[in-house]
PDB file of C-alpha atoms in Angstrom:
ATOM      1  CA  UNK A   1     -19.784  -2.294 -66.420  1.00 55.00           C
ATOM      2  CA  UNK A   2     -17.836  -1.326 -63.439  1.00 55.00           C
ATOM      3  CA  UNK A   3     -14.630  -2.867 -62.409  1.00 55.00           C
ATOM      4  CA  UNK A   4     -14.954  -5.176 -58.940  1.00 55.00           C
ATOM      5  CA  UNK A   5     -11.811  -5.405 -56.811  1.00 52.00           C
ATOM      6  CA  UNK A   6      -9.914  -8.958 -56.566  1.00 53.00           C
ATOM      7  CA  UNK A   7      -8.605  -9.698 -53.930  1.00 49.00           C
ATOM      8  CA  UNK A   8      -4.791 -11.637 -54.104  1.00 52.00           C
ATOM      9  CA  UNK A   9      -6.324 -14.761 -54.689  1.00 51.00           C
ATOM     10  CA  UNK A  10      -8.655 -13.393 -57.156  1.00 51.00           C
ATOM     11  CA  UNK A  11     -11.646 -14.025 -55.289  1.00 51.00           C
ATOM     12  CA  UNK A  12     -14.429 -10.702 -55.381  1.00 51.00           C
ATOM     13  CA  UNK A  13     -13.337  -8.634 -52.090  1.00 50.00           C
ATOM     14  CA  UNK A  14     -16.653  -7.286 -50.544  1.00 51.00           C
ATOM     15  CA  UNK A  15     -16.432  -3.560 -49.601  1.00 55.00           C
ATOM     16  CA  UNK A  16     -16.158  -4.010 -45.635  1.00 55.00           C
ATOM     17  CA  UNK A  17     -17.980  -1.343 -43.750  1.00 59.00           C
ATOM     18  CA  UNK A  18     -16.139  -0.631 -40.196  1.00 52.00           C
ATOM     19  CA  UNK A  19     -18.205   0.337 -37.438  1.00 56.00           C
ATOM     20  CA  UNK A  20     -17.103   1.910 -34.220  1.00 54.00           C
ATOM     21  CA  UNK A  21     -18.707  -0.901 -32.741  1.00 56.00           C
ATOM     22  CA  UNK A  22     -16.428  -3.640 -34.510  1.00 58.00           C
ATOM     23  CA  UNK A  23     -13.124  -1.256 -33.592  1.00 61.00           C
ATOM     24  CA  UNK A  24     -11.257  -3.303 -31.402  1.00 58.00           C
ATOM     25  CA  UNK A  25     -10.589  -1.504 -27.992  1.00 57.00           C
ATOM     26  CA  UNK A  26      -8.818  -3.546 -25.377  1.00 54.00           C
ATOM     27  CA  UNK A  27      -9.977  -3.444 -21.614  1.00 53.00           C
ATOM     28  CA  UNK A  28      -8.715  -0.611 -19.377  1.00 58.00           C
ATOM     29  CA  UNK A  29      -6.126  -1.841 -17.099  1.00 61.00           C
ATOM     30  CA  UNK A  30      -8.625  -2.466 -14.042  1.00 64.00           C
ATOM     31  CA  UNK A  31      -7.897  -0.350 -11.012  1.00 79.00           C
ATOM     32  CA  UNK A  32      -5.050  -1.435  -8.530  1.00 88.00           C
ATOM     33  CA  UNK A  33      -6.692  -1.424  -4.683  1.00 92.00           C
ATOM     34  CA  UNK A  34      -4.135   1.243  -3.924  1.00 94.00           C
ATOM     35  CA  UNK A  35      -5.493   3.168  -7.103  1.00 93.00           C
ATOM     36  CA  UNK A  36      -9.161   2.493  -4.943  1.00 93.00           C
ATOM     37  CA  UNK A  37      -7.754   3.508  -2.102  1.00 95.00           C
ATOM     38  CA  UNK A  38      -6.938   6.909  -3.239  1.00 95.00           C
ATOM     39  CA  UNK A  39     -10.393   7.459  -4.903  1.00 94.00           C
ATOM     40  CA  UNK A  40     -11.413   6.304  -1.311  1.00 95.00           C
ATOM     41  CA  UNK A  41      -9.636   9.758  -0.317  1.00 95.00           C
ATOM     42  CA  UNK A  42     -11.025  11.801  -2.995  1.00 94.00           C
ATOM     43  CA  UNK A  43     -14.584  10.968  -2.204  1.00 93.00           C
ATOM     44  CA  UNK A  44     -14.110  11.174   1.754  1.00 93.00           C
ATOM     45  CA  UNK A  45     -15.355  14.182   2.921  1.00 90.00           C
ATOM     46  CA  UNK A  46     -14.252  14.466   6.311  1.00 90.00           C
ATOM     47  CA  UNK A  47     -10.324  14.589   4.971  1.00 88.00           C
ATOM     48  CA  UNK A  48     -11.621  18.178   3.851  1.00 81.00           C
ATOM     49  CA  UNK A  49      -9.382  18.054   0.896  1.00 80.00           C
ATOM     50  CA  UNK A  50     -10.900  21.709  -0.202  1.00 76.00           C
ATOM     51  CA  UNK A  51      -9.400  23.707   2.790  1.00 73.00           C
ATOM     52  CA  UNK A  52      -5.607  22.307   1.898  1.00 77.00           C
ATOM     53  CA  UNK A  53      -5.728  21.976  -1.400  1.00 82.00           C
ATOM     54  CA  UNK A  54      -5.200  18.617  -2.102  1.00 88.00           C
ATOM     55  CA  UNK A  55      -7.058  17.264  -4.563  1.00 91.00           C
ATOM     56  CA  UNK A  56      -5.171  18.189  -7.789  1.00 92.00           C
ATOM     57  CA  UNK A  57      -1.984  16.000  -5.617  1.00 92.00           C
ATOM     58  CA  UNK A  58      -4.427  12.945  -4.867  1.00 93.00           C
ATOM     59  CA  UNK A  59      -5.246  12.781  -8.668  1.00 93.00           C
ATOM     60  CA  UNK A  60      -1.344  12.938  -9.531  1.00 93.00           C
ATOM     61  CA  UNK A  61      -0.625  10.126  -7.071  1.00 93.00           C
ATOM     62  CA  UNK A  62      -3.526   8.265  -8.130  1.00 93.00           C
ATOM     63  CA  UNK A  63      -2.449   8.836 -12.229  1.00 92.00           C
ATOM     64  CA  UNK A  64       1.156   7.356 -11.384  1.00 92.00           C
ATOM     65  CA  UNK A  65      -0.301   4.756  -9.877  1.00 92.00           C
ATOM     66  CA  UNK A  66      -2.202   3.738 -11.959  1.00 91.00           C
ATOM     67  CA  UNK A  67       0.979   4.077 -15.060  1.00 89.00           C
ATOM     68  CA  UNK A  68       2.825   2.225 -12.534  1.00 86.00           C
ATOM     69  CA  UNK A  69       1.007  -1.131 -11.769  1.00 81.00           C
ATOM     70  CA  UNK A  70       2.522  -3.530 -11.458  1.00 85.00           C
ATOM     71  CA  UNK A  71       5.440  -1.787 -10.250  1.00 90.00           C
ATOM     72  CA  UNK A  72       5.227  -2.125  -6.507  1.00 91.00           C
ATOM     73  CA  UNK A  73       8.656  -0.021  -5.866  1.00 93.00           C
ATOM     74  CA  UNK A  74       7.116   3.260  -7.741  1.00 94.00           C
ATOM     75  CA  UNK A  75       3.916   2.463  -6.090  1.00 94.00           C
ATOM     76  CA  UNK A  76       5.422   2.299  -2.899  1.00 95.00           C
ATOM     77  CA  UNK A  77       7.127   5.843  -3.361  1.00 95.00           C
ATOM     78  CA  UNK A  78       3.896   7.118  -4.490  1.00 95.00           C
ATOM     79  CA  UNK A  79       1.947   5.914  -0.746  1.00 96.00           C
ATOM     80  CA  UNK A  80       5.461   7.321   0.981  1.00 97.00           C
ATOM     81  CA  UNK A  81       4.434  10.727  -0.661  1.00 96.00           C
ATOM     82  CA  UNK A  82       1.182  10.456  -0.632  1.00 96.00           C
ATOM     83  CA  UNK A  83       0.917   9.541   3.157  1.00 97.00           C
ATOM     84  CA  UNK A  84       3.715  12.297   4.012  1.00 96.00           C
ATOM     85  CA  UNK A  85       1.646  14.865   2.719  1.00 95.00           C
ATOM     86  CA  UNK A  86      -1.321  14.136   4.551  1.00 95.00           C
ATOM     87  CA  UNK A  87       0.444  13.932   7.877  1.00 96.00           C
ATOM     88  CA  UNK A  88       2.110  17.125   7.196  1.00 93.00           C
ATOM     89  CA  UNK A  89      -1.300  18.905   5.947  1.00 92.00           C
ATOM     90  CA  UNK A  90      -3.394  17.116   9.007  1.00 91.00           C
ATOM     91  CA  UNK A  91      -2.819  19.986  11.285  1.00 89.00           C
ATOM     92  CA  UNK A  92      -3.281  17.355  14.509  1.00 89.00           C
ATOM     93  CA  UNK A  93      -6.470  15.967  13.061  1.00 93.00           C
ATOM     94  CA  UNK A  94      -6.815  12.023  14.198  1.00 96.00           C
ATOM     95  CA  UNK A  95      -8.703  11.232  11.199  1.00 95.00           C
ATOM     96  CA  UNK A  96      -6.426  12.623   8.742  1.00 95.00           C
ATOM     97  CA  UNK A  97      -3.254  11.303  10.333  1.00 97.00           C
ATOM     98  CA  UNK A  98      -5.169   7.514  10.573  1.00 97.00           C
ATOM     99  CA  UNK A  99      -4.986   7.782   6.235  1.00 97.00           C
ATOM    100  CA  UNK A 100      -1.550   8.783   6.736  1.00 97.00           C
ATOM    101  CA  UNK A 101      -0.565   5.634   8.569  1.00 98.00           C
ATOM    102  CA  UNK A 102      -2.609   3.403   5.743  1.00 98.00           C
ATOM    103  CA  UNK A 103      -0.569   4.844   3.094  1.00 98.00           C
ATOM    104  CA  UNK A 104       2.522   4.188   5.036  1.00 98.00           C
ATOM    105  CA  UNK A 105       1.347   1.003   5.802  1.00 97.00           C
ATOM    106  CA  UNK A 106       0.548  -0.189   2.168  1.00 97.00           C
ATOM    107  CA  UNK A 107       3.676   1.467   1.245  1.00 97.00           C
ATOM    108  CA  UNK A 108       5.922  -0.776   4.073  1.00 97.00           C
ATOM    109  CA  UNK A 109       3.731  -3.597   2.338  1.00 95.00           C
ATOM    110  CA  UNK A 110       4.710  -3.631  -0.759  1.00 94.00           C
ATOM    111  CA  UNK A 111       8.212  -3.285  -0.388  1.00 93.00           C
ATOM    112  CA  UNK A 112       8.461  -5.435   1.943  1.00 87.00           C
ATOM    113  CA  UNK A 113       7.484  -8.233  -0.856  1.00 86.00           C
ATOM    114  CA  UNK A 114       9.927  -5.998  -3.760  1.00 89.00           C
ATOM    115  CA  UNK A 115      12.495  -5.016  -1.659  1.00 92.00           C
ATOM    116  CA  UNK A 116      14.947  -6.280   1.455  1.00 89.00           C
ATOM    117  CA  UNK A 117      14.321  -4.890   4.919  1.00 89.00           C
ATOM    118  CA  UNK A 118      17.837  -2.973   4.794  1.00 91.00           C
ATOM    119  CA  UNK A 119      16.794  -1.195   1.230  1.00 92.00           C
ATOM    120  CA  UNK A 120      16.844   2.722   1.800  1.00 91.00           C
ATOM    121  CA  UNK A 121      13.118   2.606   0.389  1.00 93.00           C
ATOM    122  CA  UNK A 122      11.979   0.198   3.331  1.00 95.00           C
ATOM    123  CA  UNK A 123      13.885   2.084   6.067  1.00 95.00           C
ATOM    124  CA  UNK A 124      12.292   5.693   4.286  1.00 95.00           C
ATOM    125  CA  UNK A 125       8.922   4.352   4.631  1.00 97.00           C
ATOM    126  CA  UNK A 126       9.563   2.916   8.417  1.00 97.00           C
ATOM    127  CA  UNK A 127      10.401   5.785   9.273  1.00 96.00           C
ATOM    128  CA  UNK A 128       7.719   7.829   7.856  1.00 97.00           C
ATOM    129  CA  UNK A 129       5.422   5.603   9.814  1.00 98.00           C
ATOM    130  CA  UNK A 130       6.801   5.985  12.739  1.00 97.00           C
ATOM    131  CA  UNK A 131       6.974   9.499  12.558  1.00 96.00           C
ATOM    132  CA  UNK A 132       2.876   9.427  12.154  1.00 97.00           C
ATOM    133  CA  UNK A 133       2.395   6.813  14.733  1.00 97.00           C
ATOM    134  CA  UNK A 134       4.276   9.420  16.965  1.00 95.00           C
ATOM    135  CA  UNK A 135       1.644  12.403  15.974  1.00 95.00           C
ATOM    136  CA  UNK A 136      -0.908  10.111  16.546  1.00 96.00           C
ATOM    137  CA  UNK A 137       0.542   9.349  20.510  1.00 95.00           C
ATOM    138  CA  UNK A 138       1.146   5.317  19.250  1.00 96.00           C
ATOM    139  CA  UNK A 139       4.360   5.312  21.349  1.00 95.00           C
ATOM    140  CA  UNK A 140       4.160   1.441  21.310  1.00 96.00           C
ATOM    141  CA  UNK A 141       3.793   1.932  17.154  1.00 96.00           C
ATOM    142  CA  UNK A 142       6.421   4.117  16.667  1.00 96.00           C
ATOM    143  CA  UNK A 143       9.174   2.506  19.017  1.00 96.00           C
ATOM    144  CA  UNK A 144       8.868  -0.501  17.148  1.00 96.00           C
ATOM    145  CA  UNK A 145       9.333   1.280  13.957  1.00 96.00           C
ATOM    146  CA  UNK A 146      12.183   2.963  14.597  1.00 95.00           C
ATOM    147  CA  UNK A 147      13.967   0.294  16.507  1.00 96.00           C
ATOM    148  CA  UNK A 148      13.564  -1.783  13.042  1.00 95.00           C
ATOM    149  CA  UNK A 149      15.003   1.465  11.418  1.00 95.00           C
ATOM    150  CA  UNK A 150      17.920   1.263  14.025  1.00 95.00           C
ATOM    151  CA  UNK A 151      18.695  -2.371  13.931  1.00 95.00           C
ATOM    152  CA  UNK A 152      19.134  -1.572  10.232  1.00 94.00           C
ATOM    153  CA  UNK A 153      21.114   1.068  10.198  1.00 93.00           C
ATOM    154  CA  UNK A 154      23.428  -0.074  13.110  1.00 92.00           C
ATOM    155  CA  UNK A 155      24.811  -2.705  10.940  1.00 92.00           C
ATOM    156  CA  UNK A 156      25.858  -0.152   7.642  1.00 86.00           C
ATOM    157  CA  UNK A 157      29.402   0.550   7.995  1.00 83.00           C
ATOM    158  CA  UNK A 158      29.666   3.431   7.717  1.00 87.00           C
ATOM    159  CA  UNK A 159      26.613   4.094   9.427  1.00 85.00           C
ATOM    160  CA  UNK A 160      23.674   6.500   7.972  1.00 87.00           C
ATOM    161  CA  UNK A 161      24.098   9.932   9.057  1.00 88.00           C
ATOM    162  CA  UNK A 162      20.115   9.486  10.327  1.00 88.00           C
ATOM    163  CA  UNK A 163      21.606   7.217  12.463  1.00 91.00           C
ATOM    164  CA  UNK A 164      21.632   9.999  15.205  1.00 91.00           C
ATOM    165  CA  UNK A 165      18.385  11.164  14.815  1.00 93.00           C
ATOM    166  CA  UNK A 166      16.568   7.780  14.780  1.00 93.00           C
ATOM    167  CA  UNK A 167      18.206   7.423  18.351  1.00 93.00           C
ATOM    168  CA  UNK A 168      17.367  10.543  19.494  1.00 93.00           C
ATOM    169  CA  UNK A 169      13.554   9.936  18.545  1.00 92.00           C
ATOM    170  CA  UNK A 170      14.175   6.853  20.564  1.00 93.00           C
ATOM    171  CA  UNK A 171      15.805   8.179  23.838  1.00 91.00           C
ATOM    172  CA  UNK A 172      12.507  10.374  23.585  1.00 90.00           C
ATOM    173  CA  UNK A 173      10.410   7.958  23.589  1.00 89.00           C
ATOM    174  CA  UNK A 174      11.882   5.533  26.386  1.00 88.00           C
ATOM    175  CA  UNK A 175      11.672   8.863  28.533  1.00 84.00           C
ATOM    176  CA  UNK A 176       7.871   8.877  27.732  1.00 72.00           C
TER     177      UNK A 176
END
């Protein structure tokens, strides 16, 4: 007669047979809307992500994203970058410069909520948007952004040395 395993109580242990069905296999962490919001960008075909070659960035941005959440500060850096590059690739194109200014925007967002108004982050990410808003000919935009930048900045001792640029941009713009 065969021997039967005991278990530590002495009781007959079955033989358990483990199915990849009985595994255990938590749920994915869902999708962030900013993590939607780039697939929104990977799928849009007018952004003609094929001419710049920007694909193989979105899907970095989108990864860290994702690793991210909930972090809203790298999340935040990630829109800054993401929306940076697609005003620098948009080559004057309205539509591609309009997805700038939404990353920006949910950028200014969320660290807005994570960080003060006078963190470097916030004024990066002002300024980044007002820099769009300017390619886009939002004058109105853009002067508000960088006067928020400036009232900032004007009250660091010692001040920024971007100081000088963000009035320049501004003295522009009143002559406008």
């Amino acid at each position: 007669r065969p021997r039967r395993a005991t278990g530590c109580s002495g009781h007959k242990a079955a033989r358990a047979r483990v199915t990849t069905k009985q595994i255990y296999r938590p749920n994915p962490k869902p999708d962030s809307p900013h993590a939607l919001f780039v697939d929104e960008l990977l799928d849009d075909p007018l952004l003609r992500l094929d001419d710049c070659g920007l694909e193989p960035a979105l899907r970095a941005f989108r990864a860290s994203i994702v690793a991210e959440a909930p972090n809203n500060v790298a999340t935040a850096t990630a829109l800054l970058k993401l929306g940076n590059l697609l005003r620098d690739v948009a080559e004057g194109r309205e539509y591609t410069l309009n997805k700038a200014t939404d990353a920006h925007r949910r950028a200014l967002s969320l660290v807005a909520t994570a960080l003060s108004k006078e963190h470097s982050a916030t004024l990066a990410i002002r300024f980044a948007l007002a820099d769009t808003l300017l390619l886009l000919k939002d004058s109105k935009g853009a002067r508000a952004q960088y006067q928020a930048v400036l009232a900032v900045q004007s009250k660091q001792f010692p001040p920024p040395k971007t100081i000088g640029r963000t009035k320049e941009l501004l003295a522009k713009l009143a002559e406008a």
